[in-house]
PDB file of C-alpha atoms and ligand atoms in Angstrom:
ATOM      1  CA  MET A  60     119.973  64.813 106.726  1.00 49.00           C
ATOM      2  CA  LYS A  61     117.169  67.445 106.735  1.00 54.00           C
ATOM      3  CA  THR A  62     114.629  67.367 103.961  1.00 54.00           C
ATOM      4  CA  ASP A  63     112.105  69.944 102.688  1.00 60.00           C
ATOM      5  CA  SER A  64     109.566  68.554 105.107  1.00 70.00           C
ATOM      6  CA  SER A  65     111.796  69.641 108.041  1.00 92.00           C
ATOM      7  CA  LYS A  66     110.811  72.567 110.148  1.00 95.00           C
ATOM      8  CA  ILE A  67     112.781  75.716 110.740  1.00 97.00           C
ATOM      9  CA  CYS A  68     112.141  78.314 113.390  1.00 97.00           C
ATOM     10  CA  PHE A  69     113.171  81.897 114.025  1.00 98.00           C
ATOM     11  CA  TRP A  70     112.225  84.918 116.150  1.00 98.00           C
ATOM     12  CA  VAL A  71     110.546  88.039 114.872  1.00 97.00           C
ATOM     13  CA  LYS A  72     110.352  91.260 116.767  1.00 95.00           C
ATOM     14  CA  GLU A  73     107.386  93.494 115.897  1.00 89.00           C
ATOM     15  CA  ASN A  74     106.090  96.482 117.805  1.00 85.00           C
ATOM     16  CA  GLY A  75     108.134  95.526 120.835  1.00 88.00           C
ATOM     17  CA  MET A  76     106.848  91.920 120.899  1.00 91.00           C
ATOM     18  CA  SER A  77     108.785  88.820 119.986  1.00 94.00           C
ATOM     19  CA  HIS A  78     107.145  86.005 118.084  1.00 94.00           C
ATOM     20  CA  CYS A  79     108.538  82.507 117.623  1.00 96.00           C
ATOM     21  CA  ILE A  80     107.677  81.458 114.122  1.00 97.00           C
ATOM     22  CA  GLU A  81     107.934  77.925 112.757  1.00 97.00           C
ATOM     23  CA  SER A  82     107.624  76.932 109.120  1.00 97.00           C
ATOM     24  CA  TYR A  83     108.454  74.096 106.793  1.00 96.00           C
ATOM     25  CA  VAL A  84     111.289  74.668 104.373  1.00 95.00           C
ATOM     26  CA  ASN A  85     109.844  76.200 101.168  1.00 94.00           C
ATOM     27  CA  GLU A  86     106.345  76.430 102.702  1.00 96.00           C
ATOM     28  CA  TYR A  87     106.205  79.948 101.244  1.00 96.00           C
ATOM     29  CA  PRO A  88     107.760  81.419  98.093  1.00 95.00           C
ATOM     30  CA  ASN A  89     109.815  83.793 100.260  1.00 95.00           C
ATOM     31  CA  LEU A  90     110.126  85.202 103.761  1.00 96.00           C
ATOM     32  CA  MET A  91     107.926  88.238 103.020  1.00 97.00           C
ATOM     33  CA  PHE A  92     104.911  86.029 102.247  1.00 97.00           C
ATOM     34  CA  LEU A  93     105.487  84.019 105.388  1.00 97.00           C
ATOM     35  CA  LEU A  94     105.783  87.144 107.641  1.00 97.00           C
ATOM     36  CA  ARG A  95     102.731  88.796 106.005  1.00 97.00           C
ATOM     37  CA  ASP A  96     100.649  85.682 106.451  1.00 96.00           C
ATOM     38  CA  ARG A  97     101.657  84.777 109.977  1.00 96.00           C
ATOM     39  CA  LEU A  98     101.717  88.291 111.466  1.00 95.00           C
ATOM     40  CA  LEU A  99      98.789  89.653 109.468  1.00 93.00           C
ATOM     41  CA  LEU A 100     100.824  92.657 108.368  1.00 92.00           C
ATOM     42  CA  ASP A 101      99.100  95.444 106.430  1.00 90.00           C
ATOM     43  CA  ASP A 102     101.073  97.240 103.698  1.00 93.00           C
ATOM     44  CA  PHE A 103     103.899  94.722 103.912  1.00 95.00           C
ATOM     45  CA  GLY A 104     105.275  93.546 100.605  1.00 96.00           C
ATOM     46  CA  GLN A 105     103.431  95.998  98.351  1.00 96.00           C
ATOM     47  CA  CYS A 106     105.309  95.156  95.141  1.00 95.00           C
ATOM     48  CA  GLY A 107     104.541  91.484  95.500  1.00 94.00           C
ATOM     49  CA  GLY A 108     108.102  90.385  96.001  1.00 93.00           C
ATOM     50  CA  VAL A 109     110.114  91.805  93.175  1.00 92.00           C
ATOM     51  CA  GLY A 110     112.442  93.814  95.403  1.00 93.00           C
ATOM     52  CA  ARG A 111     111.369  97.341  94.440  1.00 94.00           C
ATOM     53  CA  CYS A 112     109.079  98.774  97.157  1.00 95.00           C
ATOM     54  CA  ALA A 113     111.174  98.015 100.284  1.00 96.00           C
ATOM     55  CA  THR A 114     108.007  97.758 102.425  1.00 96.00           C
ATOM     56  CA  CYS A 115     109.231  94.288 103.427  1.00 97.00           C
ATOM     57  CA  ILE A 116     112.533  95.552 104.870  1.00 96.00           C
ATOM     58  CA  ILE A 117     113.919  93.726 107.912  1.00 97.00           C
ATOM     59  CA  GLY A 118     116.950  93.538 110.167  1.00 96.00           C
ATOM     60  CA  ILE A 119     118.190  89.999 110.463  1.00 96.00           C
ATOM     61  CA  LYS A 120     120.833  88.528 112.800  1.00 96.00           C
ATOM     62  CA  GLY A 121     122.327  85.119 112.527  1.00 94.00           C
ATOM     63  CA  ILE A 122     121.611  84.478 108.850  1.00 91.00           C
ATOM     64  CA  LYS A 123     123.942  81.982 107.164  1.00 83.00           C
ATOM     65  CA  GLU A 124     126.782  83.804 105.442  1.00 76.00           C
ATOM     66  CA  GLY A 125     126.379  83.902 101.654  1.00 70.00           C
ATOM     67  CA  SER A 126     122.643  83.355 101.720  1.00 68.00           C
ATOM     68  CA  ALA A 127     121.234  83.273  98.243  1.00 60.00           C
ATOM     69  CA  ARG A 128     119.383  86.349  96.914  1.00 64.00           C
ATOM     70  CA  LYS A 129     116.441  85.860  94.613  1.00 61.00           C
ATOM     71  CA  GLU A 130     116.716  89.003  92.548  1.00 67.00           C
ATOM     72  CA  ARG A 131     119.393  91.530  91.818  1.00 77.00           C
ATOM     73  CA  ASN A 132     116.908  94.355  92.614  1.00 89.00           C
ATOM     74  CA  GLU A 133     117.650  94.025  96.326  1.00 92.00           C
ATOM     75  CA  ASP A 134     121.058  95.719  96.190  1.00 90.00           C
ATOM     76  CA  ALA A 135     119.740  98.576  94.029  1.00 92.00           C
ATOM     77  CA  THR A 136     116.738  99.177  96.236  1.00 95.00           C
ATOM     78  CA  LEU A 137     118.679  99.121  99.475  1.00 94.00           C
ATOM     79  CA  SER A 138     121.381 101.298  98.016  1.00 92.00           C
ATOM     80  CA  LYS A 139     118.850 103.969  97.001  1.00 94.00           C
ATOM     81  CA  MET A 140     117.706 103.999 100.604  1.00 94.00           C
ATOM     82  CA  GLY A 141     121.300 104.397 101.846  1.00 94.00           C
ATOM     83  CA  CYS A 142     121.310 101.042 103.519  1.00 91.00           C
ATOM     84  CA  THR A 143     124.774  99.469 103.487  1.00 88.00           C
ATOM     85  CA  ASP A 144     124.459  97.199 106.496  1.00 90.00           C
ATOM     86  CA  ASP A 145     124.465  93.501 105.483  1.00 87.00           C
ATOM     87  CA  ALA A 146     122.066  92.793 108.330  1.00 92.00           C
ATOM     88  CA  ILE A 147     119.385  94.830 106.539  1.00 94.00           C
ATOM     89  CA  ARG A 148     117.565  92.858 103.903  1.00 94.00           C
ATOM     90  CA  LEU A 149     114.378  92.721 101.896  1.00 96.00           C
ATOM     91  CA  SER A 150     112.462  89.789 103.208  1.00 96.00           C
ATOM     92  CA  CYS A 151     111.006  89.060  99.767  1.00 95.00           C
ATOM     93  CA  GLN A 152     114.542  88.260  98.634  1.00 94.00           C
ATOM     94  CA  LEU A 153     115.103  85.513 101.203  1.00 94.00           C
ATOM     95  CA  TYR A 154     114.069  81.972 100.721  1.00 93.00           C
ATOM     96  CA  VAL A 155     112.291  80.082 103.491  1.00 95.00           C
ATOM     97  CA  ASN A 156     115.098  77.591 104.121  1.00 93.00           C
ATOM     98  CA  TYR A 157     117.847  76.706 106.552  1.00 93.00           C
ATOM     99  CA  ASP A 158     119.615  80.034 105.940  1.00 93.00           C
ATOM    100  CA  ILE A 159     117.044  81.725 108.177  1.00 95.00           C
ATOM    101  CA  ASP A 160     116.737  78.936 110.750  1.00 96.00           C
ATOM    102  CA  GLY A 161     117.528  80.270 114.198  1.00 96.00           C
ATOM    103  CA  THR A 162     117.737  83.914 113.093  1.00 97.00           C
ATOM    104  CA  GLN A 163     116.450  86.972 114.947  1.00 97.00           C
ATOM    105  CA  ILE A 164     114.428  89.247 112.721  1.00 98.00           C
ATOM    106  CA  GLU A 165     113.140  92.735 113.348  1.00 97.00           C
ATOM    107  CA  LEU A 166     110.588  94.445 111.146  1.00 96.00           C
ATOM    108  CA  LEU A 167     111.943  97.901 110.177  1.00 93.00           C
ATOM    109  CA  ASP A 168     110.133 101.064 109.217  1.00 83.00           C
ATOM    110  CA  LEU A 169     112.792 103.132 107.473  1.00 74.00           C
TER     111      LEU A 169
HETATM  112  S1  FES B 489     107.853  93.103  98.566  1.00 54.24           S
HETATM  113 FE1  FES B 489     108.531  94.900  97.611  1.00 54.24          FE
HETATM  114  S2  FES B 489     110.644  94.955  98.019  1.00 54.24           S
HETATM  115 FE2  FES B 489     109.975  93.144  99.004  1.00 54.24          FE
END
């Protein structure tokens, strides 16, 4: 059985480059903070993770079905942007846990 001290890993595509990122489960409050820290992203996650600014928007493939959302703001924010694809998410609304283990993530600029 995996514990919170177990590692997860996933791939992130940014500016045409792929990065393999490893993290411990719950090492960060959410995926946005992890991506911002590891990839040194400017202007990423401007609202601090409440799901309103959409600057942390990503495309994600391979996420576990039914992955928990942190806030209800995600649906409203994505809907205002016209995003209906389930593979488009706000990274601040995803926990750093096994749901994202093995996923392929792309930073989006919509
Ligand atoms: S940090 Fe603002 S919506 Fe995610």
